[in-house]
PDB file of C-alpha atoms in Angstrom:
ATOM      1  CA  GLU A  30      53.716  25.508  25.922  1.00  0.00           C
ATOM      2  CA  VAL A  31      54.371  24.609  22.305  1.00  0.00           C
ATOM      3  CA  GLN A  32      58.067  24.461  21.486  1.00  0.00           C
ATOM      4  CA  LEU A  33      59.940  23.615  18.314  1.00  0.00           C
ATOM      5  CA  VAL A  34      63.722  23.375  18.482  1.00  0.00           C
ATOM      6  CA  GLU A  35      65.797  22.861  15.350  1.00  0.00           C
ATOM      7  CA  SER A  36      69.309  21.451  15.244  1.00  0.00           C
ATOM      8  CA  GLY A  37      71.790  20.037  12.763  1.00  0.00           C
ATOM      9  CA  GLY A  38      72.726  23.098  10.781  1.00  0.00           C
ATOM     10  CA  GLY A  39      76.308  23.934   9.867  1.00  0.00           C
ATOM     11  CA  LEU A  40      78.818  24.389   7.088  1.00  0.00           C
ATOM     12  CA  VAL A  41      78.765  21.870   4.245  1.00  0.00           C
ATOM     13  CA  GLN A  42      80.504  21.753   0.889  1.00  0.00           C
ATOM     14  CA  PRO A  43      78.585  21.976  -2.383  1.00  0.00           C
ATOM     15  CA  GLY A  44      77.290  18.544  -3.305  1.00  0.00           C
ATOM     16  CA  GLY A  45      77.288  17.473   0.323  1.00  0.00           C
ATOM     17  CA  SER A  46      74.505  16.335   2.628  1.00  0.00           C
ATOM     18  CA  LEU A  47      73.068  17.464   5.941  1.00  0.00           C
ATOM     19  CA  ARG A  48      70.239  16.260   8.168  1.00  0.00           C
ATOM     20  CA  LEU A  49      68.227  18.746  10.171  1.00  0.00           C
ATOM     21  CA  SER A  50      66.127  17.808  13.181  1.00  0.00           C
ATOM     22  CA  CYS A  51      63.241  19.530  14.906  1.00  0.00           C
ATOM     23  CA  ALA A  52      62.243  18.478  18.414  1.00  0.00           C
ATOM     24  CA  ALA A  53      58.621  19.216  19.246  1.00  0.00           C
ATOM     25  CA  SER A  54      56.995  19.513  22.659  1.00  0.00           C
ATOM     26  CA  GLY A  55      53.865  20.885  24.281  1.00  0.00           C
ATOM     27  CA  PHE A  56      51.376  19.400  21.816  1.00  0.00           C
ATOM     28  CA  THR A  57      50.304  16.093  20.289  1.00  0.00           C
ATOM     29  CA  PHE A  58      52.919  15.988  17.533  1.00  0.00           C
ATOM     30  CA  SER A  59      51.347  13.099  15.628  1.00  0.00           C
ATOM     31  CA  SER A  60      48.144  15.102  15.083  1.00  0.00           C
ATOM     32  CA  TYR A  61      49.704  17.932  13.092  1.00  0.00           C
ATOM     33  CA  ASP A  62      51.093  18.491   9.620  1.00  0.00           C
ATOM     34  CA  MET A  63      54.628  19.830   9.889  1.00  0.00           C
ATOM     35  CA  HIS A  64      56.658  21.999   7.553  1.00  0.00           C
ATOM     36  CA  TRP A  65      60.134  23.312   6.809  1.00  0.00           C
ATOM     37  CA  VAL A  66      60.594  26.906   5.656  1.00  0.00           C
ATOM     38  CA  ARG A  67      63.879  28.594   4.811  1.00  0.00           C
ATOM     39  CA  GLN A  68      65.124  32.159   4.621  1.00  0.00           C
ATOM     40  CA  ALA A  69      68.355  33.283   3.007  1.00  0.00           C
ATOM     41  CA  THR A  70      70.066  36.199   4.739  1.00  0.00           C
ATOM     42  CA  GLY A  71      68.221  39.420   4.005  1.00  0.00           C
ATOM     43  CA  LYS A  72      65.669  37.616   1.829  1.00  0.00           C
ATOM     44  CA  GLY A  73      62.084  36.426   2.100  1.00  0.00           C
ATOM     45  CA  LEU A  74      60.540  33.165   3.218  1.00  0.00           C
ATOM     46  CA  GLU A  75      60.443  30.020   1.080  1.00  0.00           C
ATOM     47  CA  TRP A  76      58.440  26.900   1.843  1.00  0.00           C
ATOM     48  CA  VAL A  77      60.677  23.838   1.570  1.00  0.00           C
ATOM     49  CA  SER A  78      58.628  20.781   2.468  1.00  0.00           C
ATOM     50  CA  ALA A  79      55.639  19.385   4.317  1.00  0.00           C
ATOM     51  CA  ILE A  80      54.626  16.100   5.885  1.00  0.00           C
ATOM     52  CA  GLY A  81      51.103  15.151   6.792  1.00  0.00           C
ATOM     53  CA  THR A  82      49.898  13.135   9.743  1.00  0.00           C
ATOM     54  CA  ALA A  83      49.748  10.030   7.543  1.00  0.00           C
ATOM     55  CA  GLY A  84      53.335  10.528   6.384  1.00  0.00           C
ATOM     56  CA  ASP A  85      52.407  12.008   2.996  1.00  0.00           C
ATOM     57  CA  THR A  86      55.124  14.397   1.815  1.00  0.00           C
ATOM     58  CA  TYR A  87      55.182  17.490  -0.406  1.00  0.00           C
ATOM     59  CA  TYR A  88      57.934  19.622  -1.929  1.00  0.00           C
ATOM     60  CA  PRO A  89      58.330  22.604  -4.228  1.00  0.00           C
ATOM     61  CA  GLY A  90      60.221  22.072  -7.457  1.00  0.00           C
ATOM     62  CA  SER A  91      63.342  23.816  -6.135  1.00  0.00           C
ATOM     63  CA  VAL A  92      64.145  20.961  -3.717  1.00  0.00           C
ATOM     64  CA  LYS A  93      62.170  17.987  -5.046  1.00  0.00           C
ATOM     65  CA  GLY A  94      64.431  14.986  -5.516  1.00  0.00           C
ATOM     66  CA  ARG A  95      67.150  16.445  -3.280  1.00  0.00           C
ATOM     67  CA  PHE A  96      65.396  16.973   0.065  1.00  0.00           C
ATOM     68  CA  THR A  97      63.436  14.394   2.071  1.00  0.00           C
ATOM     69  CA  ILE A  98      61.165  15.255   4.975  1.00  0.00           C
ATOM     70  CA  SER A  99      60.300  12.619   7.553  1.00  0.00           C
ATOM     71  CA  ARG A 100      58.871  12.335  11.037  1.00  0.00           C
ATOM     72  CA  GLU A 101      59.192  10.018  14.010  1.00  0.00           C
ATOM     73  CA  ASN A 102      56.089  10.449  16.109  1.00  0.00           C
ATOM     74  CA  ALA A 103      57.380   8.272  18.953  1.00  0.00           C
ATOM     75  CA  LYS A 104      60.205  10.765  19.414  1.00  0.00           C
ATOM     76  CA  ASN A 105      58.142  13.893  18.631  1.00  0.00           C
ATOM     77  CA  SER A 106      60.684  14.686  15.966  1.00  0.00           C
ATOM     78  CA  LEU A 107      60.735  16.077  12.444  1.00  0.00           C
ATOM     79  CA  TYR A 108      63.643  15.712  10.052  1.00  0.00           C
ATOM     80  CA  LEU A 109      64.901  17.149   6.799  1.00  0.00           C
ATOM     81  CA  GLN A 110      67.515  15.184   4.868  1.00  0.00           C
ATOM     82  CA  MET A 111      69.223  17.492   2.393  1.00  0.00           C
ATOM     83  CA  ASN A 112      71.359  16.026  -0.382  1.00  0.00           C
ATOM     84  CA  SER A 113      73.205  17.502  -3.367  1.00  0.00           C
ATOM     85  CA  LEU A 114      73.380  20.824  -1.578  1.00  0.00           C
ATOM     86  CA  ARG A 115      74.045  23.989  -3.547  1.00  0.00           C
ATOM     87  CA  ALA A 116      75.152  27.491  -2.609  1.00  0.00           C
ATOM     88  CA  GLY A 117      71.568  28.612  -3.185  1.00  0.00           C
ATOM     89  CA  ASP A 118      70.406  26.365  -0.331  1.00  0.00           C
ATOM     90  CA  THR A 119      72.272  28.555   2.167  1.00  0.00           C
ATOM     91  CA  ALA A 120      69.664  29.843   4.593  1.00  0.00           C
ATOM     92  CA  VAL A 121      68.173  29.654   8.043  1.00  0.00           C
ATOM     93  CA  TYR A 122      65.847  26.664   8.130  1.00  0.00           C
ATOM     94  CA  TYR A 123      62.742  26.804  10.323  1.00  0.00           C
ATOM     95  CA  CYS A 124      60.374  24.023  11.258  1.00  0.00           C
ATOM     96  CA  ALA A 125      56.766  25.087  11.659  1.00  0.00           C
ATOM     97  CA  ARG A 126      53.454  23.582  12.709  1.00  0.00           C
ATOM     98  CA  GLY A 127      50.505  23.648  10.354  1.00  0.00           C
ATOM     99  CA  ARG A 128      47.284  25.182  11.630  1.00  0.00           C
ATOM    100  CA  LEU A 129      44.031  23.796  10.294  1.00  0.00           C
ATOM    101  CA  TRP A 130      40.860  25.832   9.769  1.00  0.00           C
ATOM    102  CA  PHE A 131      37.800  23.781   8.962  1.00  0.00           C
ATOM    103  CA  GLY A 132      40.110  20.937   8.024  1.00  0.00           C
ATOM    104  CA  GLU A 133      42.242  22.947   5.613  1.00  0.00           C
ATOM    105  CA  LEU A 134      45.762  24.262   6.154  1.00  0.00           C
ATOM    106  CA  SER A 135      45.369  27.919   7.060  1.00  0.00           C
ATOM    107  CA  ALA A 136      48.761  29.040   8.411  1.00  0.00           C
ATOM    108  CA  PHE A 137      51.886  28.063  10.307  1.00  0.00           C
ATOM    109  CA  ASP A 138      51.047  28.836  13.919  1.00  0.00           C
ATOM    110  CA  TYR A 139      54.279  27.930  15.696  1.00  0.00           C
ATOM    111  CA  TRP A 140      57.840  28.212  14.453  1.00  0.00           C
ATOM    112  CA  GLY A 141      61.186  27.122  15.806  1.00  0.00           C
ATOM    113  CA  GLN A 142      64.093  29.528  16.238  1.00  0.00           C
ATOM    114  CA  GLY A 143      65.816  28.249  13.109  1.00  0.00           C
ATOM    115  CA  THR A 144      69.122  26.595  12.273  1.00  0.00           C
ATOM    116  CA  LEU A 145      71.648  28.029   9.827  1.00  0.00           C
ATOM    117  CA  VAL A 146      72.830  25.972   6.878  1.00  0.00           C
ATOM    118  CA  THR A 147      75.803  27.320   4.931  1.00  0.00           C
ATOM    119  CA  VAL A 148      76.813  25.654   1.682  1.00  0.00           C
ATOM    120  CA  SER A 149      80.281  26.771   0.707  1.00  0.00           C
ATOM    121  CA  SER A 150      83.672  25.407  -0.269  1.00  0.00           C
TER     122      SER A 150
ATOM    123  CA  ASP B  21      52.211  29.289  -9.963  1.00  0.00           C
ATOM    124  CA  ILE B  22      50.543  31.852  -7.738  1.00  0.00           C
ATOM    125  CA  GLN B  23      52.565  35.005  -7.121  1.00  0.00           C
ATOM    126  CA  LEU B  24      51.971  37.323  -4.155  1.00  0.00           C
ATOM    127  CA  THR B  25      52.911  40.975  -4.511  1.00  0.00           C
ATOM    128  CA  GLN B  26      53.121  43.069  -1.373  1.00  0.00           C
ATOM    129  CA  SER B  27      53.029  46.842  -1.383  1.00  0.00           C
ATOM    130  CA  PRO B  28      54.710  48.898  -0.297  1.00  0.00           C
ATOM    131  CA  SER B  29      57.952  46.980   0.167  1.00  0.00           C
ATOM    132  CA  PHE B  30      59.104  49.628   2.615  1.00  0.00           C
ATOM    133  CA  LEU B  31      57.066  51.902   4.840  1.00  0.00           C
ATOM    134  CA  SER B  32      58.170  54.663   7.195  1.00  0.00           C
ATOM    135  CA  ALA B  33      55.629  55.551   9.886  1.00  0.00           C
ATOM    136  CA  SER B  34      55.298  57.110  13.326  1.00  0.00           C
ATOM    137  CA  VAL B  35      53.974  55.686  16.566  1.00  0.00           C
ATOM    138  CA  GLY B  36      50.200  56.088  16.567  1.00  0.00           C
ATOM    139  CA  ASP B  37      49.861  56.014  12.764  1.00  0.00           C
ATOM    140  CA  ARG B  38      47.349  53.814  10.983  1.00  0.00           C
ATOM    141  CA  VAL B  39      49.245  51.517   8.638  1.00  0.00           C
ATOM    142  CA  THR B  40      47.900  49.455   5.751  1.00  0.00           C
ATOM    143  CA  ILE B  41      49.827  46.815   3.815  1.00  0.00           C
ATOM    144  CA  THR B  42      48.433  45.263   0.643  1.00  0.00           C
ATOM    145  CA  CYS B  43      48.976  41.757  -0.719  1.00  0.00           C
ATOM    146  CA  ARG B  44      47.808  40.958  -4.242  1.00  0.00           C
ATOM    147  CA  ALA B  45      47.591  37.416  -5.594  1.00  0.00           C
ATOM    148  CA  SER B  46      48.129  36.625  -9.272  1.00  0.00           C
ATOM    149  CA  GLN B  47      44.985  34.500  -9.222  1.00  0.00           C
ATOM    150  CA  GLY B  48      42.119  33.961  -6.825  1.00  0.00           C
ATOM    151  CA  ILE B  49      42.968  32.288  -3.539  1.00  0.00           C
ATOM    152  CA  SER B  50      39.616  32.579  -1.767  1.00  0.00           C
ATOM    153  CA  SER B  51      40.441  33.383   1.881  1.00  0.00           C
ATOM    154  CA  TYR B  52      43.510  31.151   2.144  1.00  0.00           C
ATOM    155  CA  LEU B  53      45.828  33.930   3.225  1.00  0.00           C
ATOM    156  CA  ALA B  54      47.897  34.427   6.357  1.00  0.00           C
ATOM    157  CA  TRP B  55      49.949  37.339   7.681  1.00  0.00           C
ATOM    158  CA  TYR B  56      53.156  37.099   9.708  1.00  0.00           C
ATOM    159  CA  GLN B  57      55.357  39.540  11.588  1.00  0.00           C
ATOM    160  CA  GLN B  58      59.108  38.994  11.721  1.00  0.00           C
ATOM    161  CA  LYS B  59      61.648  40.892  13.794  1.00  0.00           C
ATOM    162  CA  PRO B  60      65.386  40.768  13.056  1.00  0.00           C
ATOM    163  CA  GLY B  61      66.965  37.475  14.089  1.00  0.00           C
ATOM    164  CA  LYS B  62      63.629  35.962  15.089  1.00  0.00           C
ATOM    165  CA  ALA B  63      61.207  33.483  13.589  1.00  0.00           C
ATOM    166  CA  PRO B  64      58.032  34.751  11.940  1.00  0.00           C
ATOM    167  CA  LYS B  65      55.002  35.112  14.191  1.00  0.00           C
ATOM    168  CA  LEU B  66      51.483  34.375  12.967  1.00  0.00           C
ATOM    169  CA  LEU B  67      49.145  37.377  13.155  1.00  0.00           C
ATOM    170  CA  ILE B  68      46.158  36.597  10.929  1.00  0.00           C
ATOM    171  CA  TYR B  69      44.870  33.455   9.204  1.00  0.00           C
ATOM    172  CA  ALA B  70      41.964  32.819   6.859  1.00  0.00           C
ATOM    173  CA  ALA B  71      42.446  36.407   5.658  1.00  0.00           C
ATOM    174  CA  SER B  72      40.720  38.025   8.636  1.00  0.00           C
ATOM    175  CA  THR B  73      40.883  35.802  11.729  1.00  0.00           C
ATOM    176  CA  LEU B  74      43.118  37.123  14.488  1.00  0.00           C
ATOM    177  CA  GLN B  75      45.472  34.526  15.955  1.00  0.00           C
ATOM    178  CA  SER B  76      45.042  34.042  19.695  1.00  0.00           C
ATOM    179  CA  GLY B  77      47.136  36.465  21.728  1.00  0.00           C
ATOM    180  CA  VAL B  78      47.659  38.963  18.908  1.00  0.00           C
ATOM    181  CA  PRO B  79      46.626  42.542  19.818  1.00  0.00           C
ATOM    182  CA  SER B  80      43.341  43.745  18.373  1.00  0.00           C
ATOM    183  CA  ARG B  81      45.031  46.692  16.644  1.00  0.00           C
ATOM    184  CA  PHE B  82      45.947  44.175  13.939  1.00  0.00           C
ATOM    185  CA  SER B  83      43.243  43.290  11.442  1.00  0.00           C
ATOM    186  CA  GLY B  84      43.032  41.614   8.068  1.00  0.00           C
ATOM    187  CA  SER B  85      40.552  41.818   5.242  1.00  0.00           C
ATOM    188  CA  GLY B  86      40.012  40.755   1.664  1.00  0.00           C
ATOM    189  CA  SER B  87      39.304  37.688  -0.444  1.00  0.00           C
ATOM    190  CA  GLY B  88      40.034  36.506  -3.935  1.00  0.00           C
ATOM    191  CA  THR B  89      43.070  38.440  -5.123  1.00  0.00           C
ATOM    192  CA  GLU B  90      43.371  41.500  -2.886  1.00  0.00           C
ATOM    193  CA  PHE B  91      44.081  41.516   0.826  1.00  0.00           C
ATOM    194  CA  THR B  92      45.091  44.060   3.421  1.00  0.00           C
ATOM    195  CA  LEU B  93      46.735  44.008   6.815  1.00  0.00           C
ATOM    196  CA  THR B  94      45.935  47.048   8.937  1.00  0.00           C
ATOM    197  CA  ILE B  95      47.568  48.210  12.146  1.00  0.00           C
ATOM    198  CA  SER B  96      45.150  50.719  13.637  1.00  0.00           C
ATOM    199  CA  SER B  97      47.645  52.531  15.867  1.00  0.00           C
ATOM    200  CA  LEU B  98      51.294  51.646  15.349  1.00  0.00           C
ATOM    201  CA  GLN B  99      53.186  50.779  18.530  1.00  0.00           C
ATOM    202  CA  PRO B 100      56.978  50.729  19.042  1.00  0.00           C
ATOM    203  CA  GLU B 101      56.995  46.931  19.124  1.00  0.00           C
ATOM    204  CA  ASP B 102      55.298  46.786  15.708  1.00  0.00           C
ATOM    205  CA  PHE B 103      58.346  47.914  13.776  1.00  0.00           C
ATOM    206  CA  ALA B 104      59.179  44.747  11.863  1.00  0.00           C
ATOM    207  CA  THR B 105      58.833  43.056   8.481  1.00  0.00           C
ATOM    208  CA  TYR B 106      55.421  41.675   7.508  1.00  0.00           C
ATOM    209  CA  TYR B 107      54.791  38.806   5.108  1.00  0.00           C
ATOM    210  CA  CYS B 108      51.645  37.446   3.527  1.00  0.00           C
ATOM    211  CA  GLN B 109      51.320  33.756   2.603  1.00  0.00           C
ATOM    212  CA  GLN B 110      48.875  31.971   0.326  1.00  0.00           C
ATOM    213  CA  LEU B 111      47.785  28.424   1.125  1.00  0.00           C
ATOM    214  CA  ASN B 112      45.101  27.976  -1.548  1.00  0.00           C
ATOM    215  CA  SER B 113      47.242  25.790  -3.774  1.00  0.00           C
ATOM    216  CA  TYR B 114      48.663  23.591  -1.004  1.00  0.00           C
ATOM    217  CA  PRO B 115      50.028  20.947  -1.265  1.00  0.00           C
ATOM    218  CA  ARG B 116      51.179  21.754  -4.787  1.00  0.00           C
ATOM    219  CA  GLU B 117      52.725  25.010  -3.619  1.00  0.00           C
ATOM    220  CA  LEU B 118      52.825  27.475  -0.744  1.00  0.00           C
ATOM    221  CA  THR B 119      54.074  30.967  -1.435  1.00  0.00           C
ATOM    222  CA  PHE B 120      54.988  34.048   0.558  1.00  0.00           C
ATOM    223  CA  GLY B 121      54.934  37.652  -0.461  1.00  0.00           C
ATOM    224  CA  GLY B 122      58.189  39.560  -0.699  1.00  0.00           C
ATOM    225  CA  GLY B 123      57.679  41.343   2.617  1.00  0.00           C
ATOM    226  CA  THR B 124      56.975  44.866   3.832  1.00  0.00           C
ATOM    227  CA  LYS B 125      59.458  46.459   6.191  1.00  0.00           C
ATOM    228  CA  VAL B 126      57.883  48.945   8.595  1.00  0.00           C
ATOM    229  CA  GLU B 127      60.404  51.395  10.021  1.00  0.00           C
ATOM    230  CA  ILE B 128      60.249  54.329  12.410  1.00  0.00           C
ATOM    231  CA  LYS B 129      59.844  57.730  10.793  1.00  0.00           C
TER     232      LYS B 129
END
């Protein structure tokens, strides 16, 4: 059974840093692109970052330069290092597995339960 | 940037109703569209990918159609467990961007 379990969320002051982790099991972690998606309370979904199987990384403009995604295949783990945090980064953060269709990313087929990050003084 | 506009944003329906949700893209995205269901306090669940392919384990009352800029998610006969918020997602411009629609909340009439 595929499982993704996030951890590391909490309360942090503006300008602070936090590192999220996602422990994967039930599949060959190294063979999949992985993603982080966030959702502010009562709001929609926002893609935050991606990492490919070769370690290539991608970010939207809203977090580029502040967030760093990484993976450790030997530990079946995904990470998100978040620096220079702002109130607008407050959200539940989900890790998700990328699903390929004919070699192209087609969806996120498994999601973790999420971890809450609150940026406040 | 590609924008996704879902309509309606809110829908009130009864058990047994046929429900259709529309997702319009600001530019063509071929068939790189997915649909998700999210219940309160839970992670999104994949329903449809590649615009019309049903994810394994998802009931056949869910179906997707469309290509280019206009897509629909249809629930043929609404069940009590289907009351949730539904999101579309475009993946055509990945890895430059990945965007979600604003969501459609389906509530009990």
